[in-house]
Amino acid sequence: MDPVIIVGAGPVGLTLALALARQEVPSVVLDEGPGKDEPRPARTVVLREDTAALMQRLTGLPVDEAGARWTGWRSLRRKQVMREITFDDDTEPAPLHIAQHVLTGALRESLAGERLVEIVTDSRVDTIEQEPSGVTAHTRGPKGTWWRGGYLVGCDGVRSTVRKLQDIRFPGRTAVERHAVAALRAELPFDGQALLHRMPPWRTSGPSGGEVTGRPLPDGVWRLDWLLPPGKDLVTPELLLARIRETLAGWTDGSTPPYDLLDTGVHTVHHRLARRWRAGRVFLAGDAAHLLGALGTQGLDEGLRDADNLAWKLALAWHHGPHEALLDSYQAERRGAVAARLRAADQVLPLLRGAGGLRAYVPGSARGADALLTDGHLGRGALGAPGAYADSPLTPRHLEGEVPVDTEFGAPVADVRVTAEDGTFVQLRDRLGRGALLVVLVAPGASVWDRKHWVTAGVMPRLAAAVAALPQQAELLVAESYPGAAAHTVLLVRPDGHLVTAFGGVRPADLYAAAEATLGGPAKTGAGAEAGAGAR
């Protein structure tokens, strides 16, 4: 079959190419630019636990060294500390803050020796033609030619040519927030903490009295963002320098400490959502499909989840033929998750940014406003948490053996230590992205036994036989424990790390039905599923 054509060589497009290659799917990446990324210290991204793990798994980049894990979070209002959080790997993992060019560079380096990926620079798509058996794209420029693919994914950003050629509308709101941004090296008294300072005492202009965010990076570098008043007033160098000096002075002893200014910019946040994310064999991902970013939310974080969600579905279709319901689920799941975050932000924005803020509506609600902003910045709640696919068309229905665990069905799985089939100990997230379903047996005490003993003991033979009979390749893993799971609980996990369901004990019929539903097929129950499981 022809390769997947990926239009756009930003982080989302490169991530998709690498994720497909890990599942033995070839791709061609059409890069409009020269194949290099200009270092911009002020252009950074915040990755949550799942997307940071995705980057490390795909690239091998030691993300904790390449970026900064915040030691904590501090929220201030005027001179009062409203909230202080210390991050802990077990209860509240720290977000990862990393320069975007570092992330893109790691992806490019990983792709440089990848035999299944061809990156073609200076290639701008100007025509896309579809037919039942594939899709063809024409590029203009020095290397202009026709490219043939099985599928095409537009990862070409906010002004997406792919989206326009498919006549897909991109409605939403323009300039919901504007921020002046600076990256600088300075010694600040926060010891690796990120902070949000609302209505700082040295600044009272603007509808909300001003707001500045400080987020640490490696090597003593900080990214500072100042919320700008509504409008299109020009941010002059003099104005930005004044804000830097007054902010640094306000955070230290009253005088501006020495600093080294590395980069500046103005970041404008738009909220837009494409009407469709699939048009036949053409898909949209990343900024081509959605724009968000107000109130601390992160658009690239969601773009990487787009790539992770789509990769295993395209891989299955590429290897085994069309799975239309599975491919359709990409739009249902990812568009639904992003739409929910956009709705939450759009509902909260008028309250937080309007005259008087939340206090104009609810007396004494300063702490409520702080909680909402903290959720956005830390990836929690409706504003910031990764989307769960509980209402996905792939969700199995009416399985009698299901039992609840602490992870909601459809949500990202907890990253527990597991024993792989070869007897080695690994993290659960390390087994993701290979195109296989994961079946995890919770068996306290199993890790102290040699594999040759427990693989033939207890429920293992029956479970291994059930896993071998599934309609898709699956890997059997064993965990000492899982949050909220009793002994002998069996978890079914998708290749992108979302929990499908959990069963109390080994139930081959239910496991088969759940796996079949996860692949877009009908969820059989009872005797029909038992017969299917036995026939394979």
Short mmCIF file of N, CA and C in Angstrom, two decimals, residues 83-140:
data_model
loop_
_atom_site.label_atom_id
_atom_site.label_comp_id
_atom_site.label_asym_id
_atom_site.label_seq_id
_atom_site.Cartn_x
_atom_site.Cartn_y
_atom_site.Cartn_z
N ARG A 83 -2.50 30.26 46.56
CA ARG A 83 -2.38 28.79 46.49
C ARG A 83 -0.92 28.44 46.24
N GLU A 84 -0.46 27.40 46.89
CA GLU A 84 0.90 26.91 46.68
C GLU A 84 0.85 25.39 46.62
N ILE A 85 1.38 24.83 45.55
CA ILE A 85 1.34 23.39 45.31
C ILE A 85 2.75 22.88 45.13
N THR A 86 3.08 21.80 45.80
CA THR A 86 4.36 21.12 45.60
C THR A 86 4.09 19.87 44.79
N PHE A 87 4.83 19.69 43.71
CA PHE A 87 4.59 18.56 42.83
C PHE A 87 5.24 17.30 43.38
N ASP A 88 4.55 16.19 43.16
CA ASP A 88 5.00 14.89 43.63
C ASP A 88 4.66 13.86 42.57
N ASP A 89 5.59 12.99 42.24
CA ASP A 89 5.38 12.03 41.15
C ASP A 89 4.18 11.13 41.40
N ASP A 90 3.87 10.84 42.66
CA ASP A 90 2.79 9.92 42.96
C ASP A 90 1.42 10.58 42.97
N THR A 91 1.34 11.83 43.46
CA THR A 91 0.03 12.47 43.61
C THR A 91 -0.22 13.59 42.61
N GLU A 92 0.80 14.35 42.29
CA GLU A 92 0.64 15.48 41.37
C GLU A 92 1.91 15.63 40.54
N PRO A 93 2.03 14.87 39.44
CA PRO A 93 3.25 14.97 38.62
C PRO A 93 3.43 16.38 38.06
N ALA A 94 4.67 16.81 37.98
CA ALA A 94 4.96 18.16 37.51
C ALA A 94 4.83 18.24 35.99
N PRO A 95 4.25 19.33 35.47
CA PRO A 95 4.29 19.54 34.01
C PRO A 95 5.72 19.70 33.53
N LEU A 96 5.93 19.43 32.26
CA LEU A 96 7.24 19.60 31.64
C LEU A 96 7.21 20.85 30.78
N HIS A 97 8.14 21.78 31.02
CA HIS A 97 8.25 23.01 30.24
C HIS A 97 9.50 22.92 29.38
N ILE A 98 9.32 23.04 28.06
CA ILE A 98 10.44 22.81 27.14
C ILE A 98 10.32 23.76 25.95
N ALA A 99 11.46 24.20 25.43
CA ALA A 99 11.46 25.04 24.23
C ALA A 99 10.99 24.22 23.04
N GLN A 100 10.15 24.81 22.20
CA GLN A 100 9.57 24.05 21.09
C GLN A 100 10.65 23.62 20.11
N HIS A 101 11.68 24.44 19.88
CA HIS A 101 12.71 24.05 18.92
C HIS A 101 13.53 22.87 19.43
N VAL A 102 13.63 22.70 20.75
CA VAL A 102 14.31 21.54 21.31
C VAL A 102 13.49 20.28 21.03
N LEU A 103 12.19 20.40 21.21
CA LEU A 103 11.30 19.27 20.94
C LEU A 103 11.32 18.89 19.47
N THR A 104 11.20 19.89 18.60
CA THR A 104 11.21 19.62 17.16
C THR A 104 12.55 19.05 16.72
N GLY A 105 13.63 19.57 17.30
CA GLY A 105 14.96 19.06 16.96
C GLY A 105 15.12 17.59 17.32
N ALA A 106 14.58 17.19 18.47
CA ALA A 106 14.66 15.78 18.88
C ALA A 106 13.86 14.90 17.93
N LEU A 107 12.71 15.38 17.49
CA LEU A 107 11.91 14.62 16.54
C LEU A 107 12.64 14.48 15.21
N ARG A 108 13.21 15.57 14.72
CA ARG A 108 13.95 15.51 13.45
C ARG A 108 15.16 14.57 13.55
N GLU A 109 15.84 14.61 14.67
CA GLU A 109 17.00 13.73 14.84
C GLU A 109 16.59 12.27 14.84
N SER A 110 15.46 11.97 15.48
CA SER A 110 14.97 10.58 15.50
C SER A 110 14.54 10.12 14.12
N LEU A 111 14.02 11.05 13.32
CA LEU A 111 13.54 10.70 11.98
C LEU A 111 14.67 10.61 10.96
N ALA A 112 15.83 11.19 11.29
CA ALA A 112 16.92 11.26 10.31
C ALA A 112 17.36 9.88 9.84
N GLY A 113 17.34 8.91 10.73
CA GLY A 113 17.76 7.56 10.34
C GLY A 113 16.62 6.60 10.18
N GLU A 114 15.40 7.12 10.08
CA GLU A 114 14.23 6.27 10.00
C GLU A 114 13.95 5.88 8.55
N ARG A 115 14.06 4.58 8.25
CA ARG A 115 13.94 4.11 6.86
C ARG A 115 12.53 4.27 6.31
N LEU A 116 11.52 4.35 7.18
CA LEU A 116 10.13 4.39 6.71
C LEU A 116 9.60 5.81 6.53
N VAL A 117 10.42 6.81 6.78
CA VAL A 117 9.95 8.20 6.68
C VAL A 117 10.84 8.96 5.70
N GLU A 118 10.20 9.62 4.75
CA GLU A 118 10.89 10.51 3.82
C GLU A 118 10.40 11.94 4.06
N ILE A 119 11.32 12.84 4.37
CA ILE A 119 10.97 14.26 4.58
C ILE A 119 11.41 15.03 3.34
N VAL A 120 10.48 15.71 2.73
CA VAL A 120 10.75 16.45 1.49
C VAL A 120 10.57 17.94 1.80
N THR A 121 11.66 18.70 1.74
CA THR A 121 11.62 20.12 2.08
C THR A 121 11.20 20.97 0.88
N ASP A 122 10.91 22.23 1.16
CA ASP A 122 10.54 23.21 0.13
C ASP A 122 9.41 22.68 -0.76
N SER A 123 8.42 22.08 -0.14
CA SER A 123 7.33 21.47 -0.88
C SER A 123 6.00 21.95 -0.31
N ARG A 124 5.30 22.77 -1.07
CA ARG A 124 4.01 23.30 -0.65
C ARG A 124 2.90 22.65 -1.47
N VAL A 125 1.93 22.08 -0.78
CA VAL A 125 0.82 21.41 -1.44
C VAL A 125 -0.11 22.45 -2.06
N ASP A 126 -0.52 22.20 -3.31
CA ASP A 126 -1.49 23.11 -3.94
C ASP A 126 -2.68 22.38 -4.53
N THR A 127 -2.62 21.03 -4.59
CA THR A 127 -3.74 20.26 -5.12
C THR A 127 -3.82 18.93 -4.39
N ILE A 128 -5.06 18.53 -4.07
CA ILE A 128 -5.29 17.20 -3.48
C ILE A 128 -6.43 16.54 -4.25
N GLU A 129 -6.20 15.30 -4.69
CA GLU A 129 -7.22 14.55 -5.41
C GLU A 129 -7.44 13.22 -4.70
N GLN A 130 -8.70 12.89 -4.47
CA GLN A 130 -9.03 11.62 -3.82
C GLN A 130 -9.75 10.68 -4.77
N GLU A 131 -9.54 9.39 -4.55
CA GLU A 131 -10.29 8.34 -5.24
C GLU A 131 -10.45 7.19 -4.28
N PRO A 132 -11.27 6.21 -4.56
CA PRO A 132 -11.53 5.14 -3.60
C PRO A 132 -10.29 4.42 -3.10
N SER A 133 -9.26 4.31 -3.92
CA SER A 133 -8.10 3.52 -3.54
C SER A 133 -6.96 4.34 -2.95
N GLY A 134 -7.07 5.67 -2.91
CA GLY A 134 -5.97 6.46 -2.39
C GLY A 134 -6.16 7.94 -2.58
N VAL A 135 -5.10 8.69 -2.34
CA VAL A 135 -5.14 10.14 -2.44
C VAL A 135 -3.83 10.61 -3.08
N THR A 136 -3.91 11.66 -3.88
CA THR A 136 -2.74 12.20 -4.57
C THR A 136 -2.61 13.68 -4.23
N ALA A 137 -1.40 14.10 -3.95
CA ALA A 137 -1.13 15.51 -3.63
C ALA A 137 -0.07 16.03 -4.58
N HIS A 138 -0.28 17.25 -5.06
CA HIS A 138 0.70 17.92 -5.91
C HIS A 138 1.36 19.04 -5.13
N THR A 139 2.68 19.14 -5.26
CA THR A 139 3.42 20.21 -4.59
C THR A 139 4.05 21.13 -5.61
N ARG A 140 4.13 22.39 -5.26
CA ARG A 140 4.85 23.34 -6.10
C ARG A 140 6.15 23.75 -5.42
#
